[in-house]
Coordinates of C-alpha atoms in Angstrom, one line a residue:
M1 CA 193.1 205.2 210.7
T2 CA 191.4 206.8 208.1
F3 CA 191.5 210.1 206.3
A4 CA 188.9 211.8 208.0
G5 CA 190.4 210.0 211.5
F6 CA 194.0 212.1 210.6
Y7 CA 192.8 215.3 210.0
D8 CA 190.3 215.3 212.9
R9 CA 192.9 214.5 215.6
Y10 CA 196.7 215.8 213.8
I11 CA 195.0 218.9 211.7
L12 CA 192.1 220.1 213.6
G13 CA 193.1 218.7 217.3
V14 CA 189.7 217.3 218.3
G15 CA 188.5 214.2 219.6
E16 CA 187.2 210.5 218.2
K17 CA 183.7 210.0 217.2
G18 CA 180.9 210.6 219.6
E19 CA 177.8 211.0 219.4
P20 CA 175.6 211.7 216.4
E21 CA 175.0 214.4 215.5
P22 CA 171.0 216.1 214.4
P23 CA 171.5 217.7 210.8
V24 CA 171.3 221.1 210.0
R25 CA 168.4 223.0 207.9
M26 CA 170.0 225.7 206.0
P27 CA 167.5 227.9 204.6
F28 CA 167.3 228.7 200.9
A29 CA 167.5 232.2 201.1
G30 CA 170.4 232.7 203.6
V31 CA 172.2 230.1 201.5
F32 CA 171.8 231.8 197.9
F33 CA 171.4 235.1 198.7
R34 CA 173.8 235.9 201.9
P35 CA 177.2 235.4 200.4
W36 CA 175.8 238.1 198.2
L37 CA 174.9 240.6 201.2
M38 CA 178.1 239.7 202.7
L39 CA 179.7 241.2 199.3
F40 CA 177.6 244.6 199.0
E41 CA 177.8 244.8 203.0
N42 CA 181.2 245.0 203.5
F43 CA 182.2 246.8 200.1
G44 CA 184.4 249.5 201.2
S45 CA 185.9 246.8 203.2
F46 CA 186.4 244.8 199.8
L47 CA 187.5 247.4 197.7
K48 CA 190.4 248.3 199.5
T49 CA 191.6 245.2 199.9
A50 CA 191.0 244.3 196.6
A51 CA 192.6 247.0 195.7
V52 CA 195.4 246.0 197.2
F53 CA 195.3 242.3 195.9
A54 CA 195.2 243.6 192.3
V55 CA 197.6 245.9 192.1
L56 CA 200.1 242.4 194.1
A57 CA 198.7 239.6 191.8
G58 CA 199.1 242.6 188.3
L59 CA 202.8 242.9 189.3
L60 CA 203.5 239.2 190.0
S61 CA 202.1 239.1 186.1
W62 CA 203.8 241.5 184.9
G63 CA 206.9 240.3 185.7
S64 CA 206.7 236.6 185.7
G65 CA 205.3 237.2 182.1
Y66 CA 201.6 236.1 183.0
A67 CA 199.4 238.8 183.0
Y68 CA 196.2 237.7 181.5
V69 CA 196.6 240.4 178.5
C70 CA 198.9 237.8 177.3
S71 CA 196.0 235.1 176.9
Y72 CA 195.5 237.3 173.2
V73 CA 198.8 236.2 171.7
S74 CA 196.8 232.9 170.8
V75 CA 195.2 235.8 168.6
E76 CA 197.6 238.0 167.2
K77 CA 201.3 239.2 168.0
I78 CA 201.3 242.3 171.1
N79 CA 204.4 244.4 172.2
F80 CA 203.8 243.6 176.0
Y81 CA 206.2 241.5 178.0
C82 CA 204.7 237.8 177.6
R83 CA 206.6 234.5 178.3
E84 CA 206.9 231.7 176.1
G85 CA 206.6 228.4 177.8
G86 CA 205.3 226.7 181.2
S87 CA 208.1 226.5 182.4
L88 CA 207.9 228.9 185.4
Y89 CA 203.9 227.9 185.6
L90 CA 203.3 226.3 188.8
A91 CA 205.6 228.5 190.7
Y92 CA 203.7 231.9 189.4
F93 CA 200.2 230.0 190.2
F94 CA 201.7 228.9 193.3
V95 CA 202.4 232.5 194.5
R96 CA 199.8 234.2 193.4
L97 CA 196.8 231.5 195.5
L98 CA 199.2 232.3 197.8
L99 CA 197.9 236.3 197.8
L100 CA 194.5 235.6 196.8
V101 CA 194.4 233.5 200.4
Y102 CA 196.2 236.0 202.4
F103 CA 193.7 238.5 200.5
G104 CA 190.7 236.2 202.1
M105 CA 191.9 236.4 205.7
L106 CA 192.3 239.9 205.1
F107 CA 188.7 240.7 204.2
C108 CA 187.2 237.5 206.6
N109 CA 189.2 239.7 209.4
R110 CA 187.2 242.8 208.7
L111 CA 183.9 241.0 209.2
K112 CA 184.8 240.2 212.9
K113 CA 183.8 242.5 215.3
T114 CA 187.1 242.9 216.7
P115 CA 189.1 242.4 213.8
L116 CA 192.8 241.3 214.3
P117 CA 195.9 244.2 213.8
L118 CA 197.0 244.2 210.0
A119 CA 200.5 243.2 211.0
T120 CA 198.8 239.5 213.0
I121 CA 197.5 238.3 210.1
L122 CA 199.9 239.3 207.9
K123 CA 202.6 237.3 209.9
S124 CA 200.0 234.1 209.8
W125 CA 202.1 232.4 207.1
R126 CA 201.4 228.4 208.8
Q127 CA 197.2 229.7 208.2
A128 CA 197.9 231.0 205.4
L129 CA 199.6 228.2 203.8
K130 CA 197.3 225.4 205.6
N131 CA 194.3 227.6 203.7
T132 CA 196.0 227.6 200.5
L133 CA 196.2 223.7 200.5
L134 CA 192.6 223.3 201.4
L135 CA 191.8 225.5 198.3
L136 CA 194.0 223.7 196.4
L137 CA 192.6 220.4 197.4
F138 CA 188.8 221.6 197.0
M139 CA 190.4 222.5 193.6
F140 CA 191.3 219.3 192.4
T141 CA 187.8 217.2 193.8
A142 CA 186.5 219.7 191.4
L143 CA 188.3 218.7 188.9
V144 CA 187.9 214.6 189.7
P145 CA 184.9 214.4 186.9
I146 CA 187.0 216.0 184.2
L147 CA 189.9 213.6 185.4
S148 CA 187.6 210.3 184.6
F149 CA 186.2 211.4 182.3
M150 CA 189.3 211.5 180.1
I151 CA 190.6 208.8 181.3
L152 CA 187.3 206.6 180.3
L153 CA 187.6 208.4 176.5
A154 CA 190.8 207.3 176.4
R155 CA 190.2 203.6 178.0
V156 CA 190.4 200.9 175.2
P157 CA 187.0 198.4 176.2
N158 CA 187.9 195.7 177.7
P159 CA 186.0 192.4 176.1
D160 CA 185.0 190.7 179.6
W161 CA 182.2 192.7 180.2
R162 CA 182.9 192.1 183.8
V163 CA 186.3 193.5 184.2
E164 CA 185.2 196.4 182.2
T165 CA 181.7 196.9 184.1
A166 CA 183.8 196.6 186.9
F167 CA 186.0 199.3 185.6
F168 CA 183.8 201.9 184.5
A169 CA 182.2 201.9 188.2
V170 CA 185.1 202.6 190.0
V171 CA 186.0 205.3 187.5
S172 CA 182.3 206.3 187.6
V173 CA 182.9 207.7 191.3
G174 CA 184.9 210.4 190.1
F175 CA 182.0 212.1 189.3
F176 CA 180.3 212.2 192.3
V177 CA 183.9 213.7 194.3
P178 CA 181.9 217.3 193.9
F179 CA 179.0 216.7 195.5
F180 CA 180.3 215.2 198.4
S181 CA 183.0 217.8 198.8
I182 CA 180.8 220.3 198.8
R183 CA 179.5 219.7 201.7
F184 CA 182.9 220.4 203.8
L185 CA 183.4 223.8 202.4
S186 CA 182.9 225.2 205.8
V187 CA 185.9 224.1 206.7
L188 CA 187.5 226.1 204.1
G189 CA 185.6 228.4 205.8
R190 CA 186.3 228.3 209.0
G191 CA 190.1 228.1 208.3
F192 CA 190.3 231.4 206.7
F193 CA 188.0 233.3 209.7
D194 CA 190.3 230.9 212.0
G195 CA 186.8 229.8 214.1
L196 CA 185.8 226.6 216.0
A197 CA 187.0 223.0 214.7
L198 CA 184.9 220.2 214.1
P199 CA 185.6 217.3 213.1
V200 CA 185.0 216.2 209.9
W201 CA 182.8 213.6 211.0
K202 CA 180.3 216.3 212.8
I203 CA 180.5 218.3 209.2
W204 CA 179.4 215.7 207.4
Q205 CA 175.8 214.7 210.0
R206 CA 174.7 218.5 209.9
S207 CA 174.8 219.5 206.7
R208 CA 172.3 216.2 205.7
G209 CA 169.3 217.7 203.5
N210 CA 170.8 220.3 202.1
L211 CA 173.1 219.4 199.2
L212 CA 170.6 220.8 196.4
K213 CA 170.2 224.7 198.4
I214 CA 174.7 224.6 198.6
L215 CA 174.8 223.0 194.4
F216 CA 172.2 225.6 193.6
S217 CA 174.0 228.9 195.4
L218 CA 177.1 228.0 194.2
T219 CA 176.0 226.8 190.4
F220 CA 174.9 230.5 190.2
I221 CA 178.1 231.9 192.0
L222 CA 180.0 230.2 189.1
M223 CA 177.8 231.3 186.1
M224 CA 177.9 234.8 187.0
S225 CA 181.7 234.6 187.3
M226 CA 181.7 233.0 183.9
F227 CA 179.7 235.3 182.5
V228 CA 181.8 238.3 183.3
F229 CA 184.7 236.4 182.8
N230 CA 183.8 235.3 179.1
N231 CA 182.9 239.4 178.7
I232 CA 186.1 240.5 179.8
R233 CA 187.9 238.1 177.3
G234 CA 184.9 238.8 174.7
G235 CA 186.5 242.4 175.3
M236 CA 189.6 242.1 175.0
L237 CA 189.7 240.4 171.9
L238 CA 188.1 243.1 170.3
L239 CA 190.8 245.5 170.6
P240 CA 192.8 246.4 167.3
P241 CA 196.2 244.2 168.2
E242 CA 197.5 247.7 167.9
T243 CA 196.3 249.3 171.2
V244 CA 196.1 245.8 172.7
A245 CA 199.5 246.3 174.5
S246 CA 198.4 250.1 176.1
W247 CA 195.7 248.4 177.6
G248 CA 197.3 245.7 179.2
V249 CA 197.9 246.5 182.5
V250 CA 194.1 248.3 183.0
I251 CA 192.6 244.5 181.6
D252 CA 194.6 242.9 184.2
L253 CA 193.8 245.2 187.0
F254 CA 190.1 245.0 185.9
Y255 CA 190.7 241.1 185.5
N256 CA 192.1 241.0 189.2
F257 CA 189.8 242.9 190.8
F258 CA 186.7 240.6 189.8
V259 CA 189.0 237.6 190.6
A260 CA 188.9 239.1 194.0
A261 CA 185.6 239.7 193.7
F262 CA 184.4 236.2 193.1
F263 CA 186.4 234.9 195.6
T264 CA 184.6 236.8 197.7
L265 CA 181.3 235.3 196.9
F266 CA 182.9 232.0 197.4
L267 CA 184.4 232.3 201.0
N268 CA 181.4 234.2 201.6
H269 CA 179.5 230.7 200.5
C270 CA 181.7 229.2 203.2
L271 CA 181.3 231.1 206.1
V272 CA 177.5 231.1 205.8
Q273 CA 177.8 227.3 205.6
Y274 CA 180.3 227.4 208.4
D275 CA 177.4 229.7 210.4
Y276 CA 174.6 227.4 210.3
L277 CA 176.7 223.8 210.5
Y278 CA 178.8 225.6 214.0
N279 CA 175.7 227.5 215.3
G280 CA 176.7 230.6 214.3
E281 CA 180.4 230.7 216.0
T282 CA 181.4 233.7 213.4
N283 CA 179.0 235.4 215.0
E284 CA 180.6 235.2 218.6
Q285 CA 184.4 236.1 217.3

């Protein structure tokens, strides 16, 4: 059984491959603008949920010693609790990611015509864990090109050109992994929205011909996030060392708020794909 077949049967609980699916045309304007419109149209709900996430994520980072302001330590020592070494960083990263997933589930629940009770969402730890693992999987696929580049950079060339060519061809496949995985982001959106499940092969067939639109939308969100976070870091580094610690809590809350904002935009993009590929199922929930 293939990985896709295993995922379809045991994760999604859907049947075997059936009739070919016709491709769905995603309008460029919808793929590009709707993630932003969904954020602005539900900005009140976003503010309430993001404020809670920012505080909880801040408490976690301050208590663990991994606050964003601790990145200033690489430039100058500051009077702020920062943990030396990364012994607990993996645990911190996973808990923080789980908090972000719960934030996403709560925001997506507010988009429904009939939202579920808050207690129901908070008790859905299995779904939250599944969404966290899916998010980690998509994050890994985004890092595969970097891994491929590092392998090619560190490799000692083989004198046999046939072996070298075969090795280069296999490792270079990693550069194309993100271009395949972004066509399946509707799976991630479906998990946060708790919508109708479709087999992987159906998503692959329905999403044909939309790669450039998806890529352009995601690239713009990524570029905007880099612009904002570079400005936050640049502004922090301009502060005198003696004042950084006193601003540490505010900087961390500000940083967490924008993490929630750009995660929401990414999640909205996943939901837009879900809407088009699943025939607008999110509008029926």
